[in-house]
PDB file of C-alpha atoms in Angstrom:
ATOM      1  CA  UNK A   7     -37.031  25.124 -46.053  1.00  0.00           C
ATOM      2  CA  UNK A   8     -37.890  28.685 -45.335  1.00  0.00           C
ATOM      3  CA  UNK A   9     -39.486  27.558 -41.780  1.00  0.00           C
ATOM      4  CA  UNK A  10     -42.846  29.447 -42.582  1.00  0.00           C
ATOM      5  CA  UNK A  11     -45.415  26.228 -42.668  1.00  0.00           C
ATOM      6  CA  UNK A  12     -48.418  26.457 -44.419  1.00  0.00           C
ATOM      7  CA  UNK A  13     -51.319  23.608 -44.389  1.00  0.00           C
ATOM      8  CA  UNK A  14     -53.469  22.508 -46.544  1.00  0.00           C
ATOM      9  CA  UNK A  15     -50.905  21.891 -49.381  1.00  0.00           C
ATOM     10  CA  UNK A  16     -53.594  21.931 -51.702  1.00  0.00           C
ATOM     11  CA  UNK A  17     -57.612  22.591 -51.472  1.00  0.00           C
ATOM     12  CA  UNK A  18     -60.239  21.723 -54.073  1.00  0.00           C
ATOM     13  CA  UNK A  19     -64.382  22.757 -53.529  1.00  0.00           C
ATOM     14  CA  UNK A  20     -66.451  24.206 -54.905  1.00  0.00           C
ATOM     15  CA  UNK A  21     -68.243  27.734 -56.126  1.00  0.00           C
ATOM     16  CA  UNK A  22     -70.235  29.791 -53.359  1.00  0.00           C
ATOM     17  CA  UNK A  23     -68.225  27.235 -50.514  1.00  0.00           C
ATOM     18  CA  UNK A  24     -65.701  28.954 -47.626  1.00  0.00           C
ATOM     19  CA  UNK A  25     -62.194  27.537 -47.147  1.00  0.00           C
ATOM     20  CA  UNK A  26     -59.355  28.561 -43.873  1.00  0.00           C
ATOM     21  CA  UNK A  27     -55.898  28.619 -45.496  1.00  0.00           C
ATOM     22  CA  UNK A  28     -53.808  28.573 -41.904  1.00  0.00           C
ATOM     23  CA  UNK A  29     -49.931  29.581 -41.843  1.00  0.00           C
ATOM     24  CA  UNK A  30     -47.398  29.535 -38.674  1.00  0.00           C
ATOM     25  CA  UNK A  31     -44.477  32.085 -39.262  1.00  0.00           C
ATOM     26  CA  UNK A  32     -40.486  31.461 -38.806  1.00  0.00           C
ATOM     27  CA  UNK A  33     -39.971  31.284 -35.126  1.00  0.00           C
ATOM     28  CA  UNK A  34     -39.672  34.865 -33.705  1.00  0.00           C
ATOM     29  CA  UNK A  35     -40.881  36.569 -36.227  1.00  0.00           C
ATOM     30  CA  UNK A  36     -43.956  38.596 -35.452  1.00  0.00           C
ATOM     31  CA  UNK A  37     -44.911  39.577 -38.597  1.00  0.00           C
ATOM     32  CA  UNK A  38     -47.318  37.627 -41.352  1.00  0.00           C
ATOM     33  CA  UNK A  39     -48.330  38.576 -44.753  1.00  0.00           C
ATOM     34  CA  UNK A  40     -50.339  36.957 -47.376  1.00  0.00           C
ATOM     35  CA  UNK A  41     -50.292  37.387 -51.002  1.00  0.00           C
ATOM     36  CA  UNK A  42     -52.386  35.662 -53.903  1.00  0.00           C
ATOM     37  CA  UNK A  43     -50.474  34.066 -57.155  1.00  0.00           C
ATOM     38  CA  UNK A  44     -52.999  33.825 -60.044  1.00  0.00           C
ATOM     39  CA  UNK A  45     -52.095  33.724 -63.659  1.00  0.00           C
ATOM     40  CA  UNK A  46     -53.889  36.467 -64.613  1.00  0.00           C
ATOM     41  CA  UNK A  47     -52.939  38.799 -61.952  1.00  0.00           C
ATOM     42  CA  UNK A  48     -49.546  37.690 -60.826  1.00  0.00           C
ATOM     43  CA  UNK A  49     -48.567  38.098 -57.364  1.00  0.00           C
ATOM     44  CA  UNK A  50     -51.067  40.640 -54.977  1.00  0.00           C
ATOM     45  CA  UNK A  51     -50.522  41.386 -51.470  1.00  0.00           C
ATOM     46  CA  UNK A  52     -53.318  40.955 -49.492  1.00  0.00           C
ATOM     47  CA  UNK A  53     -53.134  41.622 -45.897  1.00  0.00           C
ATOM     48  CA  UNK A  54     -50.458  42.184 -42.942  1.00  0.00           C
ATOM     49  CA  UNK A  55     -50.648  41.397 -39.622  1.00  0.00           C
ATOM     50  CA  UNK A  56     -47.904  42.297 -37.225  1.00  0.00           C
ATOM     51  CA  UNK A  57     -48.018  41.294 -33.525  1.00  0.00           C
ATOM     52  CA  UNK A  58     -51.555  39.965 -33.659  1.00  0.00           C
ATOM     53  CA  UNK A  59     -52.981  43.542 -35.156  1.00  0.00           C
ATOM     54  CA  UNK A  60     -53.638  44.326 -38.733  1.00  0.00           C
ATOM     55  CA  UNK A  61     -50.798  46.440 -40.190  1.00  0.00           C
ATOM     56  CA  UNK A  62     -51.429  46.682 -43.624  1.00  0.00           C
ATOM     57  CA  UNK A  63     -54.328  45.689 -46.191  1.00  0.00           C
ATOM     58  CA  UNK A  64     -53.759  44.946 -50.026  1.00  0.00           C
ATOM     59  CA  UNK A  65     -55.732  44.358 -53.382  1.00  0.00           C
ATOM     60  CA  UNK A  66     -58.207  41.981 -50.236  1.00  0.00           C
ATOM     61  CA  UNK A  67     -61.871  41.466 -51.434  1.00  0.00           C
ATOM     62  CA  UNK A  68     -64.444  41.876 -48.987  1.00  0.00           C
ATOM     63  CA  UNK A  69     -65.001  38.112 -48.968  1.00  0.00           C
ATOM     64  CA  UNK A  70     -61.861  37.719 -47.514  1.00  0.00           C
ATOM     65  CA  UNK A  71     -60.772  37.906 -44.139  1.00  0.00           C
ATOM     66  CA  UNK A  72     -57.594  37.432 -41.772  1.00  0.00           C
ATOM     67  CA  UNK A  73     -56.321  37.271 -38.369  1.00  0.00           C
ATOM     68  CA  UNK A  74     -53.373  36.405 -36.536  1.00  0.00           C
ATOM     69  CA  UNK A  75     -53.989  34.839 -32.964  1.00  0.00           C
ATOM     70  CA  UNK A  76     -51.382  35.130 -29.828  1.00  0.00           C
ATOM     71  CA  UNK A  77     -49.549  32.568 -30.555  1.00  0.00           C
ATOM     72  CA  UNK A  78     -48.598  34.127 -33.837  1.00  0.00           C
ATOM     73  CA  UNK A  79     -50.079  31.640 -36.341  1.00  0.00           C
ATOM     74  CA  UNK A  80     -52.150  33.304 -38.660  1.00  0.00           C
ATOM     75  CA  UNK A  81     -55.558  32.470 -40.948  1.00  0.00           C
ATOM     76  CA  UNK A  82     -57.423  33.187 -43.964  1.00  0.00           C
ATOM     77  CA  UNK A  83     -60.671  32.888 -44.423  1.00  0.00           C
ATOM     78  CA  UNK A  84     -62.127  32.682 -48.104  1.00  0.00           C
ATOM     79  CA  UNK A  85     -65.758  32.629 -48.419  1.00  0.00           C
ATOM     80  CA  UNK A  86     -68.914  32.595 -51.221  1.00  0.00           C
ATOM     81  CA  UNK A  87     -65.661  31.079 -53.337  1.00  0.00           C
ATOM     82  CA  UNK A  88     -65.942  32.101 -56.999  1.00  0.00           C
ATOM     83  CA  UNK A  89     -63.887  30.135 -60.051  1.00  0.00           C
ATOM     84  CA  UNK A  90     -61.747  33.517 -60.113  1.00  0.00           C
ATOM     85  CA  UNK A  91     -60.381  32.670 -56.616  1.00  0.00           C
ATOM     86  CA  UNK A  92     -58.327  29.464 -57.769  1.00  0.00           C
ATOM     87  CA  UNK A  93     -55.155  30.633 -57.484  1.00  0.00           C
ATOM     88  CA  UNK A  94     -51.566  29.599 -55.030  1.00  0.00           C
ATOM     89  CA  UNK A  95     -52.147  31.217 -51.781  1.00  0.00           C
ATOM     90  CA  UNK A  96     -48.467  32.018 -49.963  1.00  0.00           C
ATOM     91  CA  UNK A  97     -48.109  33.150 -46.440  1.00  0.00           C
ATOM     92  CA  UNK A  98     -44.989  34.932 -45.537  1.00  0.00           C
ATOM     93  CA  UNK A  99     -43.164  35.952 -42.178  1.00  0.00           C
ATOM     94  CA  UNK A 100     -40.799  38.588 -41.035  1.00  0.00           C
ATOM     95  CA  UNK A 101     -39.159  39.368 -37.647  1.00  0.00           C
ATOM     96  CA  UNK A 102     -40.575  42.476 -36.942  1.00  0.00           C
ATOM     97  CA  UNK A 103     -42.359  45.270 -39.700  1.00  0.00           C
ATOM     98  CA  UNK A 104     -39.398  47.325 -41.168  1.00  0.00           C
ATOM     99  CA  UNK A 105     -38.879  48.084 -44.585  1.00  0.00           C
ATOM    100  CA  UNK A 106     -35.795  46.322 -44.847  1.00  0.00           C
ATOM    101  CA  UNK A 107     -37.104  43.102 -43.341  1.00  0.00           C
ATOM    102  CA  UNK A 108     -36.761  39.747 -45.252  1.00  0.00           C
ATOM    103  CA  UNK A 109     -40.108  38.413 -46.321  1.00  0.00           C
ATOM    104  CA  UNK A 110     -39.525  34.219 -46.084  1.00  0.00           C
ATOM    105  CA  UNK A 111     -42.445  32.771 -47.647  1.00  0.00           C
ATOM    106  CA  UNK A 112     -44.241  29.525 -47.541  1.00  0.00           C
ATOM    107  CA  UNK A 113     -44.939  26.515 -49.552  1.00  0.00           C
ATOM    108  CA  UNK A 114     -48.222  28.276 -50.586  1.00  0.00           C
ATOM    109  CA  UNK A 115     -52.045  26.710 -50.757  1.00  0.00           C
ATOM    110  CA  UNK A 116     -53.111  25.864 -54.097  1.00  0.00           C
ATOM    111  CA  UNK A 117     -56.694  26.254 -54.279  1.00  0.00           C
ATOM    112  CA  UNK A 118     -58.992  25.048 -56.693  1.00  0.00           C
ATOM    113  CA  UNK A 119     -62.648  26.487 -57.059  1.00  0.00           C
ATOM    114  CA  UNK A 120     -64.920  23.607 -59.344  1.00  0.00           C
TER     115      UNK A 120
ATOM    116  CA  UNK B  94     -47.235  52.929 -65.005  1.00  0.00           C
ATOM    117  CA  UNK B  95     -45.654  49.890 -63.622  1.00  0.00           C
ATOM    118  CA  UNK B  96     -43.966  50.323 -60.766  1.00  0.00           C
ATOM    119  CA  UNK B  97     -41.599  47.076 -61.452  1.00  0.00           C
ATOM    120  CA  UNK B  98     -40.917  46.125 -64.781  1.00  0.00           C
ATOM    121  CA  UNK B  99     -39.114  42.584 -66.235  1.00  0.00           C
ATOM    122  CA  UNK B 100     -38.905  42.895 -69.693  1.00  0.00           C
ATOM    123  CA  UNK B 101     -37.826  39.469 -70.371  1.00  0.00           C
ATOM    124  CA  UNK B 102     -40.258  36.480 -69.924  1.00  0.00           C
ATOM    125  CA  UNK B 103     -38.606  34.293 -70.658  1.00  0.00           C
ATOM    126  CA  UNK B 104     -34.338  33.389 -71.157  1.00  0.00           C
ATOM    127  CA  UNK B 105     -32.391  30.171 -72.514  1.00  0.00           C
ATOM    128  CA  UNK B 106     -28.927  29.776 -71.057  1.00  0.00           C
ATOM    129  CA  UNK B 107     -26.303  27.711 -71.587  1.00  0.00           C
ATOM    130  CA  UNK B 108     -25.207  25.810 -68.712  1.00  0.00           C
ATOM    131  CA  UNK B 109     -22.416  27.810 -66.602  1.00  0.00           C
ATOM    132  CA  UNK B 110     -22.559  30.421 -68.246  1.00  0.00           C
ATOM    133  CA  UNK B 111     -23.853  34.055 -66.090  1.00  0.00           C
ATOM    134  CA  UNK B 112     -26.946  35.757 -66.850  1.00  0.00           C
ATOM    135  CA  UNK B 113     -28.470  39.111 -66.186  1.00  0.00           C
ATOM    136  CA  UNK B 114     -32.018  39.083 -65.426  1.00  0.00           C
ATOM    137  CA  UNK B 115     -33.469  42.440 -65.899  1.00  0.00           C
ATOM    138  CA  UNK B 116     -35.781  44.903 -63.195  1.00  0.00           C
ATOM    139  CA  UNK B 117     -36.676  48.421 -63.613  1.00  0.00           C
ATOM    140  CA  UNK B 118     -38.462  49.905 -61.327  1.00  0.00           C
ATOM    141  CA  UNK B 119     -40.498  53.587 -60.567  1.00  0.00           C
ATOM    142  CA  UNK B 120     -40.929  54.755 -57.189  1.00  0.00           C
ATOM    143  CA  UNK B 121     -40.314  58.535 -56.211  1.00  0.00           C
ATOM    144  CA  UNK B 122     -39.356  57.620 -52.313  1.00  0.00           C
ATOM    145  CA  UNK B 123     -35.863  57.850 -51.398  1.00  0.00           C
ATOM    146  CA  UNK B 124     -36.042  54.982 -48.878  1.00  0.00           C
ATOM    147  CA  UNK B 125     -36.780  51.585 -50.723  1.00  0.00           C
ATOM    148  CA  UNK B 126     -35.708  48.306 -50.792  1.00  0.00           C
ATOM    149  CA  UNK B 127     -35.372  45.900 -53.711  1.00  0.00           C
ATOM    150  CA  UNK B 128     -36.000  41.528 -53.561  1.00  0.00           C
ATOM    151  CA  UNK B 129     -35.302  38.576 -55.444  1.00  0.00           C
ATOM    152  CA  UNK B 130     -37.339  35.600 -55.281  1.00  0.00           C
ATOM    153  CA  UNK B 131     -36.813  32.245 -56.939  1.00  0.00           C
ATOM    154  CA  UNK B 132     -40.182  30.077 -58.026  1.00  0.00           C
ATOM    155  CA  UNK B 133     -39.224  26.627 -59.116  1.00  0.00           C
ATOM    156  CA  UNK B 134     -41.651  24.425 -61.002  1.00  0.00           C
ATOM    157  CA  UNK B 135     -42.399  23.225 -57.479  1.00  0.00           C
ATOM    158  CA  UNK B 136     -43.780  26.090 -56.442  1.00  0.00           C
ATOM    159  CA  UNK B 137     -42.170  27.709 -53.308  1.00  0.00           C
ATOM    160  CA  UNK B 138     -41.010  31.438 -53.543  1.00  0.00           C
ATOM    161  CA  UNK B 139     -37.391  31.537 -52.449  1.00  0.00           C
ATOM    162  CA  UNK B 140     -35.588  34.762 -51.148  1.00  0.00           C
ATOM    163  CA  UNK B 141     -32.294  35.467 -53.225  1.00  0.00           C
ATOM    164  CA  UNK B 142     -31.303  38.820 -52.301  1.00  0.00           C
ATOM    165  CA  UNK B 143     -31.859  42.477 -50.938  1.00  0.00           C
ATOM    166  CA  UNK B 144     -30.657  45.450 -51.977  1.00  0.00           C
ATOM    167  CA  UNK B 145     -31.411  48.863 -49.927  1.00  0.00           C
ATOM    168  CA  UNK B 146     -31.963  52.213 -51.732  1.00  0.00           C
ATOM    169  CA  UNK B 147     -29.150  53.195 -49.437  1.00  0.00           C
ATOM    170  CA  UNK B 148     -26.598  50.810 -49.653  1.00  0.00           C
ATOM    171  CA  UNK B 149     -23.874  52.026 -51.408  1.00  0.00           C
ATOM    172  CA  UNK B 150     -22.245  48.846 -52.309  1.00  0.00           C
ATOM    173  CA  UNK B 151     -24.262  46.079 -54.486  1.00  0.00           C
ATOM    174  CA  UNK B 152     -25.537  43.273 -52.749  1.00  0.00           C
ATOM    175  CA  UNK B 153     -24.084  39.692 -52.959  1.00  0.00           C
ATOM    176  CA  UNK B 154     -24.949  36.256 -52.049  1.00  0.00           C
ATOM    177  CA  UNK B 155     -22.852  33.586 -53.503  1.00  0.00           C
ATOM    178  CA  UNK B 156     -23.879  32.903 -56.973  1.00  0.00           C
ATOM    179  CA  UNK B 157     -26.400  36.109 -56.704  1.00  0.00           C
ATOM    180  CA  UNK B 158     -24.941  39.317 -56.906  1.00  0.00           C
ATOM    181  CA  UNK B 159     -27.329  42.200 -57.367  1.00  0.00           C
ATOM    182  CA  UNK B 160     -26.152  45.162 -60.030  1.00  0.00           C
ATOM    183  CA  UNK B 161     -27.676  48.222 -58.509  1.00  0.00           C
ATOM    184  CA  UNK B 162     -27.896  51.348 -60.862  1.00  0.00           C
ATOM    185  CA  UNK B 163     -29.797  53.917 -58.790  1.00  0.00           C
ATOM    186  CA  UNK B 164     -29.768  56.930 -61.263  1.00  0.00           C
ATOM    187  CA  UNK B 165     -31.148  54.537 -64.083  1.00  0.00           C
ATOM    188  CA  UNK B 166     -33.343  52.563 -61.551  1.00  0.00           C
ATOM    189  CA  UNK B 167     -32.745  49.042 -62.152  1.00  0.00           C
ATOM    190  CA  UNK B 168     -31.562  46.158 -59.863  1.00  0.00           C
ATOM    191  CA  UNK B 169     -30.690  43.488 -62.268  1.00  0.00           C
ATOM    192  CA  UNK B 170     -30.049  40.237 -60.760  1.00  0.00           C
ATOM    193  CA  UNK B 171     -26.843  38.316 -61.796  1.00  0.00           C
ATOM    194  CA  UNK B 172     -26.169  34.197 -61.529  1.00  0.00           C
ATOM    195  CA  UNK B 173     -22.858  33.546 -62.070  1.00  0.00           C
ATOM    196  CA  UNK B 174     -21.779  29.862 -62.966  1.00  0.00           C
ATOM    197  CA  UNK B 175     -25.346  28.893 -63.837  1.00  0.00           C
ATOM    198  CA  UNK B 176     -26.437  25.465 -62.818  1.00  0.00           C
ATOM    199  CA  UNK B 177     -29.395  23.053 -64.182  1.00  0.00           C
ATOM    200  CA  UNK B 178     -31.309  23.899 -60.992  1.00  0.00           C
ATOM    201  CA  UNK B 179     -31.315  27.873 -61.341  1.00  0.00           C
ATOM    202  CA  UNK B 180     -34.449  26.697 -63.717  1.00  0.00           C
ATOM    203  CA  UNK B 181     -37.259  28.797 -62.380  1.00  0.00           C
ATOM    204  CA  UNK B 182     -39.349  31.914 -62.665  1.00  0.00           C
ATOM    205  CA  UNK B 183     -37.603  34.582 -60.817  1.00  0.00           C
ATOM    206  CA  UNK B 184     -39.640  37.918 -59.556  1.00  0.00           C
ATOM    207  CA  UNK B 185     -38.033  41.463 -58.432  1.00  0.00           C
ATOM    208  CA  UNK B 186     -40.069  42.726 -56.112  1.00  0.00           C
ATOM    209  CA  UNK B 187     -39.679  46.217 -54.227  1.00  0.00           C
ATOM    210  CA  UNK B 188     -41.169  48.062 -51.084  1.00  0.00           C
ATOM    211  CA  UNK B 189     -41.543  51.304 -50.845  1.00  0.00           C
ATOM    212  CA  UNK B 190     -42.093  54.021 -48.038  1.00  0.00           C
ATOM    213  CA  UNK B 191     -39.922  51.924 -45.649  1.00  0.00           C
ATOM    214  CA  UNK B 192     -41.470  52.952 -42.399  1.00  0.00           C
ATOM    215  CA  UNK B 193     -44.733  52.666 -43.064  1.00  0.00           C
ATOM    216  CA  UNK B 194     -45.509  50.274 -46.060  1.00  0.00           C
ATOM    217  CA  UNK B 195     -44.661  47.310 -46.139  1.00  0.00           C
ATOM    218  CA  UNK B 196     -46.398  45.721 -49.212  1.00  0.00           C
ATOM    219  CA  UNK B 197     -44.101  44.052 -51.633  1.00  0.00           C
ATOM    220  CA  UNK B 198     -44.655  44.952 -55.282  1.00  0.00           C
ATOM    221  CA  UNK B 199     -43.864  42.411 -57.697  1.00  0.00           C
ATOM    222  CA  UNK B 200     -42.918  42.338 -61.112  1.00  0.00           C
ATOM    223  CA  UNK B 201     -44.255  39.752 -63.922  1.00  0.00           C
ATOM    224  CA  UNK B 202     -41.162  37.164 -63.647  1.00  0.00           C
ATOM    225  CA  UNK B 203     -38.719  35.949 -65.960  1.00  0.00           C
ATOM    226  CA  UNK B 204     -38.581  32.632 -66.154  1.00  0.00           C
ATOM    227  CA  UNK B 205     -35.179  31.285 -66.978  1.00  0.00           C
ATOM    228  CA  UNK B 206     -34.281  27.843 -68.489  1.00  0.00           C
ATOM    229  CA  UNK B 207     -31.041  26.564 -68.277  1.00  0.00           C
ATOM    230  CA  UNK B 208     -29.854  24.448 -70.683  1.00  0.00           C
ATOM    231  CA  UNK B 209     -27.190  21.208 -70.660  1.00  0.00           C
TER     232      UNK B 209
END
């Protein structure tokens, strides 16, 4: 158990719908990133947020969006869902934003657009 | 060009044996870092191990050691003593640009079967 939590487990609905994937980092760490797993595409950062302030943005559509509130616990927001958009969703955590910092990832989101 | 490359898919090992899972990679920064991750069929991504473009010896964690050839740029990971449960895909992933980027880049996986 990395201690990054990540709910829902999984997430089925359907095209054109909007879905929150939430995550809650280690305790102490400060930093969140999410990625996207799909089989076509492999593994694609999306966004980091350090601190409650966007550090970093990835391969993120515009139909995407992300924040991290004071209490550290971040979410993503997925909306006008499209069948390309199933895919596992991971949220990871580090303590602060170095290079050298150990990403500890989630259990992931598995979402499934019908 | 990829900037991390696993050229094997997929591996079949017998049981306690070692095995050497291949990652090149391509960055021209001097300051990087190279990861290991673990995916079991289950589907959580597990740190292994971290290696830092500076660290002049190669990393280790138990079973994982990490065989760090700069000049050629690879960081091929190494499972000694293989078990039924080292089953999984496992992804090299690097960062580059250590003060300011902090993306991880991931290769395609190998996924490794262990057999009894």
């Amino acid at each position: 158990d990395s201690g990054v939590t990540q709910t829902p487990k999984h997430l089925i609905t359907a095209t054109g719908q909007r879905v929150t994937l939430r995550c809650s980092p280690r305790s102490g760490d400060l930093s969140v990133y999410w990625y996207q797993q799909s089989l076509d595409q492999g593994l694609q950062f999306l966004i980091q947020y350090y601190n409650g302030e966007e550090r970093a943005k990835g391969n993120i559509l515009e139909r995407f969006s992300a924040q991290q509130f004071p209490d550290l616990h971040s979410e993503l927001n997925l909306s006008s869902l499209e069948l390309g958009d199933s895919a596992l969703y991971f949220c990871a955590s580090s303590t602060r934003a170095r290079g050298s910092d150990t990403q500890y990832f989630g259990p992931g989101t598995r979402l499934t657009v019908l | 060009a990829q900037k991390i490359t696993q050229t094997q898919p997929g591996m079949f090992v017998q049981e306690k044996e070692a095995v050497t899972l291949d990652c090149t990679y391509d960055t021209s920064d001097q300051s990087y870092g190279l990861f290991w991750y673990k995916q079991p069929s289950s589907g959580e991504m597990i740190f292994l191990i971290y290696q830092g473009s500076y660290d002049e010896q190669n990393a280790t964690e138990g079973r994982y050691s990490l065989n760090f050839q700069k000049a050629r740029k690879s960081a091929n990971l190494v499972i000694s003593a293989s078990q039924l449960g080292d089953s999984a895909m496992y992804f090299c992933a690097m960062r580059e640009g250590m003060d300011s980027n902090y993306q991880l880049i991931w290769g395609a996986g190998t996924k490794l079967i262990i057999k009894p």
